[in-house]
PDB file of C-alpha atoms and ligand atoms in Angstrom:
ATOM      1  CA  UNK A   1     -10.195  38.424  71.671  1.00 47.00           C
ATOM      2  CA  UNK A   2     -11.322  41.352  74.558  1.00 54.00           C
ATOM      3  CA  UNK A   3     -14.556  40.379  74.985  1.00 76.00           C
ATOM      4  CA  UNK A   4     -15.480  36.802  76.432  1.00 86.00           C
ATOM      5  CA  UNK A   5     -17.555  35.323  79.258  1.00 89.00           C
ATOM      6  CA  UNK A   6     -17.653  36.741  82.577  1.00 91.00           C
ATOM      7  CA  UNK A   7     -19.527  35.768  85.731  1.00 92.00           C
ATOM      8  CA  UNK A   8     -21.829  38.505  85.552  1.00 92.00           C
ATOM      9  CA  UNK A   9     -22.735  36.827  81.714  1.00 93.00           C
ATOM     10  CA  UNK A  10     -22.414  33.562  82.974  1.00 94.00           C
ATOM     11  CA  UNK A  11     -25.130  34.534  85.478  1.00 95.00           C
ATOM     12  CA  UNK A  12     -27.487  36.473  83.067  1.00 94.00           C
ATOM     13  CA  UNK A  13     -27.307  33.242  80.537  1.00 96.00           C
ATOM     14  CA  UNK A  14     -28.353  30.990  83.803  1.00 96.00           C
ATOM     15  CA  UNK A  15     -31.669  33.463  84.590  1.00 96.00           C
ATOM     16  CA  UNK A  16     -32.484  33.278  80.421  1.00 96.00           C
ATOM     17  CA  UNK A  17     -32.364  29.463  80.761  1.00 97.00           C
ATOM     18  CA  UNK A  18     -34.414  29.485  83.853  1.00 97.00           C
ATOM     19  CA  UNK A  19     -36.923  31.981  81.816  1.00 96.00           C
ATOM     20  CA  UNK A  20     -37.015  29.752  79.091  1.00 97.00           C
ATOM     21  CA  UNK A  21     -37.686  26.583  81.000  1.00 97.00           C
ATOM     22  CA  UNK A  22     -40.971  27.859  83.278  1.00 97.00           C
ATOM     23  CA  UNK A  23     -41.970  29.387  80.065  1.00 96.00           C
ATOM     24  CA  UNK A  24     -41.897  26.070  78.237  1.00 96.00           C
ATOM     25  CA  UNK A  25     -39.485  26.792  75.656  1.00 96.00           C
ATOM     26  CA  UNK A  26     -37.057  24.464  74.219  1.00 97.00           C
ATOM     27  CA  UNK A  27     -36.293  21.003  75.439  1.00 98.00           C
ATOM     28  CA  UNK A  28     -34.129  20.161  78.282  1.00 98.00           C
ATOM     29  CA  UNK A  29     -31.160  19.223  75.652  1.00 98.00           C
ATOM     30  CA  UNK A  30     -31.500  22.504  73.596  1.00 98.00           C
ATOM     31  CA  UNK A  31     -31.999  24.332  76.932  1.00 98.00           C
ATOM     32  CA  UNK A  32     -28.534  22.987  78.198  1.00 98.00           C
ATOM     33  CA  UNK A  33     -26.343  23.838  75.164  1.00 98.00           C
ATOM     34  CA  UNK A  34     -28.460  27.493  75.805  1.00 98.00           C
ATOM     35  CA  UNK A  35     -26.766  27.486  78.587  1.00 97.00           C
ATOM     36  CA  UNK A  36     -23.264  27.139  77.460  1.00 96.00           C
ATOM     37  CA  UNK A  37     -23.103  29.540  73.797  1.00 97.00           C
ATOM     38  CA  UNK A  38     -22.126  33.244  75.076  1.00 96.00           C
ATOM     39  CA  UNK A  39     -25.201  34.878  73.165  1.00 96.00           C
ATOM     40  CA  UNK A  40     -23.189  38.321  74.585  1.00 95.00           C
ATOM     41  CA  UNK A  41     -20.448  37.569  72.259  1.00 95.00           C
ATOM     42  CA  UNK A  42     -23.260  37.277  69.318  1.00 95.00           C
ATOM     43  CA  UNK A  43     -23.957  41.456  69.285  1.00 91.00           C
ATOM     44  CA  UNK A  44     -22.260  44.521  69.560  1.00 87.00           C
ATOM     45  CA  UNK A  45     -20.416  45.212  72.474  1.00 84.00           C
ATOM     46  CA  UNK A  46     -22.641  47.837  73.071  1.00 83.00           C
ATOM     47  CA  UNK A  47     -26.065  45.674  73.299  1.00 85.00           C
ATOM     48  CA  UNK A  48     -24.124  43.391  75.727  1.00 84.00           C
ATOM     49  CA  UNK A  49     -26.642  43.962  78.684  1.00 82.00           C
ATOM     50  CA  UNK A  50     -29.742  43.200  76.369  1.00 88.00           C
ATOM     51  CA  UNK A  51     -28.256  39.884  75.010  1.00 92.00           C
ATOM     52  CA  UNK A  52     -29.991  37.875  77.351  1.00 94.00           C
ATOM     53  CA  UNK A  53     -33.689  38.892  77.247  1.00 90.00           C
ATOM     54  CA  UNK A  54     -35.854  37.581  75.421  1.00 87.00           C
ATOM     55  CA  UNK A  55     -36.289  39.664  72.307  1.00 85.00           C
ATOM     56  CA  UNK A  56     -34.939  39.624  69.381  1.00 83.00           C
ATOM     57  CA  UNK A  57     -32.355  42.185  68.049  1.00 83.00           C
ATOM     58  CA  UNK A  58     -31.426  44.089  65.508  1.00 82.00           C
ATOM     59  CA  UNK A  59     -27.420  42.830  64.440  1.00 82.00           C
ATOM     60  CA  UNK A  60     -26.142  44.999  61.413  1.00 80.00           C
ATOM     61  CA  UNK A  61     -27.827  45.050  57.778  1.00 77.00           C
ATOM     62  CA  UNK A  62     -31.103  45.756  59.023  1.00 79.00           C
ATOM     63  CA  UNK A  63     -31.270  41.945  60.125  1.00 83.00           C
ATOM     64  CA  UNK A  64     -31.851  40.497  63.706  1.00 85.00           C
ATOM     65  CA  UNK A  65     -30.966  37.747  65.797  1.00 89.00           C
ATOM     66  CA  UNK A  66     -33.530  35.488  66.367  1.00 90.00           C
ATOM     67  CA  UNK A  67     -34.935  35.740  70.496  1.00 94.00           C
ATOM     68  CA  UNK A  68     -34.308  32.896  72.559  1.00 96.00           C
ATOM     69  CA  UNK A  69     -37.077  31.263  72.451  1.00 96.00           C
ATOM     70  CA  UNK A  70     -37.517  31.343  69.059  1.00 96.00           C
ATOM     71  CA  UNK A  71     -34.080  30.064  68.792  1.00 97.00           C
ATOM     72  CA  UNK A  72     -34.867  27.149  71.852  1.00 98.00           C
ATOM     73  CA  UNK A  73     -38.557  26.423  70.137  1.00 98.00           C
ATOM     74  CA  UNK A  74     -37.018  25.794  66.378  1.00 98.00           C
ATOM     75  CA  UNK A  75     -33.955  23.995  68.352  1.00 98.00           C
ATOM     76  CA  UNK A  76     -36.398  20.880  69.885  1.00 98.00           C
ATOM     77  CA  UNK A  77     -38.525  21.360  66.874  1.00 98.00           C
ATOM     78  CA  UNK A  78     -36.128  20.285  64.775  1.00 98.00           C
ATOM     79  CA  UNK A  79     -35.373  16.662  67.156  1.00 98.00           C
ATOM     80  CA  UNK A  80     -31.496  16.772  66.686  1.00 98.00           C
ATOM     81  CA  UNK A  81     -29.571  14.300  66.722  1.00 98.00           C
ATOM     82  CA  UNK A  82     -25.178  14.143  67.152  1.00 97.00           C
ATOM     83  CA  UNK A  83     -23.573  14.253  63.884  1.00 98.00           C
ATOM     84  CA  UNK A  84     -26.999  15.005  62.436  1.00 98.00           C
ATOM     85  CA  UNK A  85     -26.033  16.240  58.943  1.00 98.00           C
ATOM     86  CA  UNK A  86     -27.953  20.177  59.326  1.00 99.00           C
ATOM     87  CA  UNK A  87     -28.387  23.201  56.812  1.00 99.00           C
ATOM     88  CA  UNK A  88     -29.499  26.489  58.118  1.00 98.00           C
ATOM     89  CA  UNK A  89     -30.854  28.957  55.616  1.00 98.00           C
ATOM     90  CA  UNK A  90     -29.946  32.850  57.639  1.00 97.00           C
ATOM     91  CA  UNK A  91     -26.913  32.292  59.232  1.00 97.00           C
ATOM     92  CA  UNK A  92     -27.348  36.187  60.915  1.00 95.00           C
ATOM     93  CA  UNK A  93     -25.599  36.608  63.554  1.00 95.00           C
ATOM     94  CA  UNK A  94     -24.709  32.873  63.824  1.00 97.00           C
ATOM     95  CA  UNK A  95     -26.251  32.361  67.409  1.00 97.00           C
ATOM     96  CA  UNK A  96     -28.381  29.783  66.250  1.00 98.00           C
ATOM     97  CA  UNK A  97     -25.917  28.202  63.896  1.00 98.00           C
ATOM     98  CA  UNK A  98     -23.118  27.631  67.121  1.00 98.00           C
ATOM     99  CA  UNK A  99     -26.178  26.557  69.396  1.00 98.00           C
ATOM    100  CA  UNK A 100     -27.123  23.479  66.729  1.00 98.00           C
ATOM    101  CA  UNK A 101     -22.840  23.049  66.620  1.00 98.00           C
ATOM    102  CA  UNK A 102     -23.492  22.727  69.882  1.00 98.00           C
ATOM    103  CA  UNK A 103     -25.979  19.523  69.614  1.00 98.00           C
ATOM    104  CA  UNK A 104     -23.670  17.963  68.390  1.00 98.00           C
ATOM    105  CA  UNK A 105     -24.322  18.664  64.862  1.00 98.00           C
ATOM    106  CA  UNK A 106     -22.945  19.148  61.837  1.00 98.00           C
ATOM    107  CA  UNK A 107     -23.784  22.858  60.437  1.00 98.00           C
ATOM    108  CA  UNK A 108     -23.578  23.679  56.859  1.00 98.00           C
ATOM    109  CA  UNK A 109     -25.026  27.700  56.974  1.00 98.00           C
ATOM    110  CA  UNK A 110     -26.199  29.744  54.530  1.00 98.00           C
ATOM    111  CA  UNK A 111     -26.029  33.798  54.111  1.00 97.00           C
ATOM    112  CA  UNK A 112     -27.376  36.120  50.916  1.00 96.00           C
ATOM    113  CA  UNK A 113     -25.425  39.066  52.980  1.00 95.00           C
ATOM    114  CA  UNK A 114     -22.061  39.335  51.899  1.00 95.00           C
ATOM    115  CA  UNK A 115     -21.206  41.516  55.119  1.00 94.00           C
ATOM    116  CA  UNK A 116     -22.600  39.785  58.149  1.00 94.00           C
ATOM    117  CA  UNK A 117     -21.566  36.391  55.848  1.00 97.00           C
ATOM    118  CA  UNK A 118     -18.112  37.349  56.682  1.00 97.00           C
ATOM    119  CA  UNK A 119     -17.768  39.098  59.914  1.00 96.00           C
ATOM    120  CA  UNK A 120     -19.960  35.588  61.492  1.00 97.00           C
ATOM    121  CA  UNK A 121     -17.753  33.424  59.563  1.00 98.00           C
ATOM    122  CA  UNK A 122     -14.894  34.564  61.441  1.00 98.00           C
ATOM    123  CA  UNK A 123     -16.892  34.853  63.859  1.00 97.00           C
ATOM    124  CA  UNK A 124     -17.897  30.995  64.541  1.00 98.00           C
ATOM    125  CA  UNK A 125     -14.451  29.866  63.878  1.00 98.00           C
ATOM    126  CA  UNK A 126     -13.047  32.086  66.475  1.00 96.00           C
ATOM    127  CA  UNK A 127     -15.769  30.524  69.061  1.00 96.00           C
ATOM    128  CA  UNK A 128     -14.079  27.344  68.026  1.00 96.00           C
ATOM    129  CA  UNK A 129     -17.418  25.532  66.255  1.00 98.00           C
ATOM    130  CA  UNK A 130     -17.201  23.854  63.607  1.00 98.00           C
ATOM    131  CA  UNK A 131     -19.973  25.375  61.411  1.00 98.00           C
ATOM    132  CA  UNK A 132     -18.850  25.692  57.622  1.00 98.00           C
ATOM    133  CA  UNK A 133     -20.761  28.684  56.181  1.00 98.00           C
ATOM    134  CA  UNK A 134     -21.631  29.687  52.772  1.00 98.00           C
ATOM    135  CA  UNK A 135     -22.471  32.799  51.042  1.00 98.00           C
ATOM    136  CA  UNK A 136     -25.374  32.232  48.842  1.00 96.00           C
ATOM    137  CA  UNK A 137     -29.023  31.873  48.247  1.00 97.00           C
ATOM    138  CA  UNK A 138     -30.968  29.589  50.860  1.00 97.00           C
ATOM    139  CA  UNK A 139     -33.736  28.651  48.388  1.00 97.00           C
ATOM    140  CA  UNK A 140     -31.012  27.317  46.152  1.00 97.00           C
ATOM    141  CA  UNK A 141     -30.156  25.203  49.402  1.00 98.00           C
ATOM    142  CA  UNK A 142     -26.250  23.626  49.285  1.00 98.00           C
ATOM    143  CA  UNK A 143     -27.101  20.234  46.261  1.00 98.00           C
ATOM    144  CA  UNK A 144     -23.605  19.786  46.475  1.00 98.00           C
ATOM    145  CA  UNK A 145     -23.833  18.681  49.980  1.00 98.00           C
ATOM    146  CA  UNK A 146     -27.143  17.696  50.188  1.00 98.00           C
ATOM    147  CA  UNK A 147     -29.242  15.124  51.395  1.00 98.00           C
ATOM    148  CA  UNK A 148     -29.401  16.801  54.818  1.00 98.00           C
ATOM    149  CA  UNK A 149     -31.267  15.024  57.614  1.00 98.00           C
ATOM    150  CA  UNK A 150     -32.492  18.152  58.892  1.00 98.00           C
ATOM    151  CA  UNK A 151     -33.151  22.253  57.439  1.00 98.00           C
ATOM    152  CA  UNK A 152     -33.739  24.847  59.405  1.00 98.00           C
ATOM    153  CA  UNK A 153     -34.818  28.163  57.597  1.00 98.00           C
ATOM    154  CA  UNK A 154     -34.466  30.984  60.061  1.00 97.00           C
ATOM    155  CA  UNK A 155     -36.092  33.751  58.044  1.00 96.00           C
ATOM    156  CA  UNK A 156     -39.796  34.049  56.940  1.00 97.00           C
ATOM    157  CA  UNK A 157     -40.275  31.635  53.777  1.00 97.00           C
ATOM    158  CA  UNK A 158     -43.150  32.829  51.390  1.00 96.00           C
ATOM    159  CA  UNK A 159     -43.933  29.230  50.849  1.00 96.00           C
ATOM    160  CA  UNK A 160     -42.253  25.995  51.493  1.00 97.00           C
ATOM    161  CA  UNK A 161     -38.942  26.111  49.376  1.00 97.00           C
ATOM    162  CA  UNK A 162     -39.739  22.519  46.949  1.00 97.00           C
ATOM    163  CA  UNK A 163     -35.745  22.904  46.174  1.00 97.00           C
ATOM    164  CA  UNK A 164     -35.244  22.525  49.845  1.00 98.00           C
ATOM    165  CA  UNK A 165     -37.536  19.213  50.384  1.00 98.00           C
ATOM    166  CA  UNK A 166     -35.220  17.540  47.610  1.00 98.00           C
ATOM    167  CA  UNK A 167     -32.142  18.376  49.649  1.00 98.00           C
ATOM    168  CA  UNK A 168     -34.056  16.334  52.772  1.00 98.00           C
ATOM    169  CA  UNK A 169     -33.549  12.903  53.497  1.00 98.00           C
ATOM    170  CA  UNK A 170     -36.484  10.635  53.276  1.00 98.00           C
ATOM    171  CA  UNK A 171     -37.003  10.517  57.188  1.00 98.00           C
ATOM    172  CA  UNK A 172     -35.616  14.131  57.473  1.00 98.00           C
ATOM    173  CA  UNK A 173     -36.876  17.083  58.960  1.00 98.00           C
ATOM    174  CA  UNK A 174     -37.409  20.828  57.941  1.00 98.00           C
ATOM    175  CA  UNK A 175     -38.973  23.132  60.034  1.00 98.00           C
ATOM    176  CA  UNK A 176     -39.894  26.762  58.498  1.00 98.00           C
ATOM    177  CA  UNK A 177     -41.925  29.749  59.405  1.00 98.00           C
ATOM    178  CA  UNK A 178     -44.229  30.023  56.321  1.00 98.00           C
ATOM    179  CA  UNK A 179     -46.119  33.089  55.622  1.00 96.00           C
ATOM    180  CA  UNK A 180     -45.461  36.842  54.724  1.00 91.00           C
ATOM    181  CA  UNK A 181     -45.710  39.776  57.477  1.00 87.00           C
ATOM    182  CA  UNK A 182     -46.406  37.049  60.446  1.00 94.00           C
ATOM    183  CA  UNK A 183     -45.480  34.032  59.557  1.00 97.00           C
ATOM    184  CA  UNK A 184     -46.583  30.310  60.948  1.00 98.00           C
ATOM    185  CA  UNK A 185     -44.040  27.835  62.251  1.00 98.00           C
ATOM    186  CA  UNK A 186     -44.354  25.133  60.251  1.00 98.00           C
ATOM    187  CA  UNK A 187     -43.052  21.572  60.410  1.00 98.00           C
ATOM    188  CA  UNK A 188     -42.226  19.398  57.276  1.00 98.00           C
ATOM    189  CA  UNK A 189     -41.131  15.774  57.816  1.00 98.00           C
ATOM    190  CA  UNK A 190     -40.338  13.803  54.852  1.00 98.00           C
ATOM    191  CA  UNK A 191     -42.146  10.845  54.765  1.00 98.00           C
ATOM    192  CA  UNK A 192     -41.363   9.344  51.332  1.00 97.00           C
ATOM    193  CA  UNK A 193     -39.422  10.276  47.803  1.00 95.00           C
ATOM    194  CA  UNK A 194     -42.256  12.083  47.016  1.00 94.00           C
ATOM    195  CA  UNK A 195     -44.391  12.518  50.536  1.00 96.00           C
ATOM    196  CA  UNK A 196     -44.795  14.747  53.493  1.00 98.00           C
ATOM    197  CA  UNK A 197     -46.490  15.264  56.580  1.00 98.00           C
ATOM    198  CA  UNK A 198     -47.388  18.872  57.595  1.00 98.00           C
ATOM    199  CA  UNK A 199     -47.913  20.499  61.402  1.00 98.00           C
ATOM    200  CA  UNK A 200     -48.416  23.730  62.550  1.00 98.00           C
ATOM    201  CA  UNK A 201     -46.374  25.278  65.623  1.00 97.00           C
ATOM    202  CA  UNK A 202     -47.960  28.911  66.354  1.00 96.00           C
ATOM    203  CA  UNK A 203     -47.283  31.965  65.225  1.00 96.00           C
ATOM    204  CA  UNK A 204     -43.990  34.248  64.745  1.00 94.00           C
ATOM    205  CA  UNK A 205     -41.753  37.080  63.544  1.00 93.00           C
ATOM    206  CA  UNK A 206     -39.101  36.866  61.254  1.00 93.00           C
ATOM    207  CA  UNK A 207     -37.354  38.794  58.675  1.00 92.00           C
ATOM    208  CA  UNK A 208     -38.401  37.818  55.262  1.00 94.00           C
ATOM    209  CA  UNK A 209     -36.283  35.022  53.688  1.00 95.00           C
ATOM    210  CA  UNK A 210     -35.497  37.146  49.937  1.00 91.00           C
ATOM    211  CA  UNK A 211     -34.426  35.691  46.889  1.00 86.00           C
ATOM    212  CA  UNK A 212     -32.537  37.952  44.779  1.00 59.00           C
ATOM    213  CA  UNK A 213     -28.785  38.362  46.410  1.00 54.00           C
ATOM    214  CA  UNK A 214     -28.399  41.182  48.120  1.00 48.00           C
ATOM    215  CA  UNK A 215     -26.375  44.989  46.699  1.00 47.00           C
ATOM    216  CA  UNK A 216     -22.836  43.844  48.182  1.00 43.00           C
TER     217      UNK A 216
HETATM  218  N1  LIG B   1     -30.107  32.302  62.197  1.00 83.63           N
HETATM  219  C1  LIG B   1     -29.893  33.880  62.939  1.00 83.63           C
HETATM  220  C2  LIG B   1     -31.474  34.775  62.411  1.00 83.63           C
HETATM  221  C3  LIG B   1     -30.735  35.794  61.277  1.00 83.63           C
HETATM  222  S1  LIG B   1     -32.010  36.688  61.070  1.00 83.63           S
HETATM  223  C4  LIG B   1     -29.661  34.512  64.200  1.00 83.63           C
HETATM  224  O1  LIG B   1     -29.469  33.192  64.452  1.00 83.63           O
HETATM  225  O2  LIG B   1     -28.560  35.358  64.326  1.00 83.63           O
HETATM  226  C5  LIG B   1     -33.028  35.791  59.140  1.00 83.63           C
HETATM  227  C6  LIG B   1     -31.328  35.998  58.332  1.00 83.63           C
HETATM  228  O3  LIG B   1     -31.303  35.187  56.819  1.00 83.63           O
HETATM  229  C7  LIG B   1     -30.513  37.603  57.533  1.00 83.63           C
HETATM  230  O4  LIG B   1     -29.534  37.433  58.153  1.00 83.63           O
HETATM  231  C8  LIG B   1     -30.846  37.560  56.043  1.00 83.63           C
HETATM  232  O5  LIG B   1     -29.752  37.962  55.063  1.00 83.63           O
HETATM  233  C9  LIG B   1     -30.598  35.668  55.936  1.00 83.63           C
HETATM  234  N2  LIG B   1     -31.889  35.724  54.355  1.00 83.63           N
HETATM  235  C10 LIG B   1     -32.842  36.303  53.949  1.00 83.63           C
HETATM  236  N3  LIG B   1     -33.121  35.416  52.528  1.00 83.63           N
HETATM  237  C11 LIG B   1     -32.272  34.837  52.902  1.00 83.63           C
HETATM  238  C12 LIG B   1     -32.165  33.653  51.680  1.00 83.63           C
HETATM  239  N4  LIG B   1     -32.915  33.113  50.429  1.00 83.63           N
HETATM  240  N5  LIG B   1     -30.736  32.824  51.710  1.00 83.63           N
HETATM  241  C13 LIG B   1     -29.878  32.768  52.950  1.00 83.63           C
HETATM  242  N6  LIG B   1     -29.940  33.998  53.456  1.00 83.63           N
HETATM  243  C14 LIG B   1     -31.098  34.753  53.812  1.00 83.63           C
END
């Protein structure tokens, strides 16, 4: 690959992580991984210099890469552990999936836009991650690989998708932004086969989780 990590991008990444720490986003383990994953490679090369600012960014197909603070927050709320089986809904740029991979999780990620799915699957493989990418509808999850220890939804869901709660292990955790235009970061802990414990963690802004398949 022509694009790579340089002392300059490494330096920008270090500043990003210091900013996250100053502002209290994420936890030490998550920030350590974010200090290693080359975020600029998940953006178009023209936007490389914006890669380490704390803002979301267009990645094509009208979709965005989540801002670093949001990735740090969601990753920490998920309380991952080594070898945890994690389902991510909304592969997008692949950055969040790469962070989960860096945390040692076994990551299954679904994207409903075919072009993004194809492009990001290639990138995640070029970067030597073990993330497994799937093209499909996140509302349906991946029943053939269920149950999951953790489920992370990286688009705004109008409600907590029950089908996905069904694919979570008892004791498992789902992190999902719930709402329409603006969402509430919501953590769902599955405490029994039929019971969940729900907590809210501030407002956030994601592109919508869509039901129907996109035009390809
Ligand atoms: N995790 C991504 C964030 C991507 S933005 C990153 O780190 O870059 C949200 C993504 O969710 C978009 O790519 C969008 O196409 C996708 N998406 C929206 N609805 C979906 C659905 N029902 N199933 C799977 N992906 C969906």
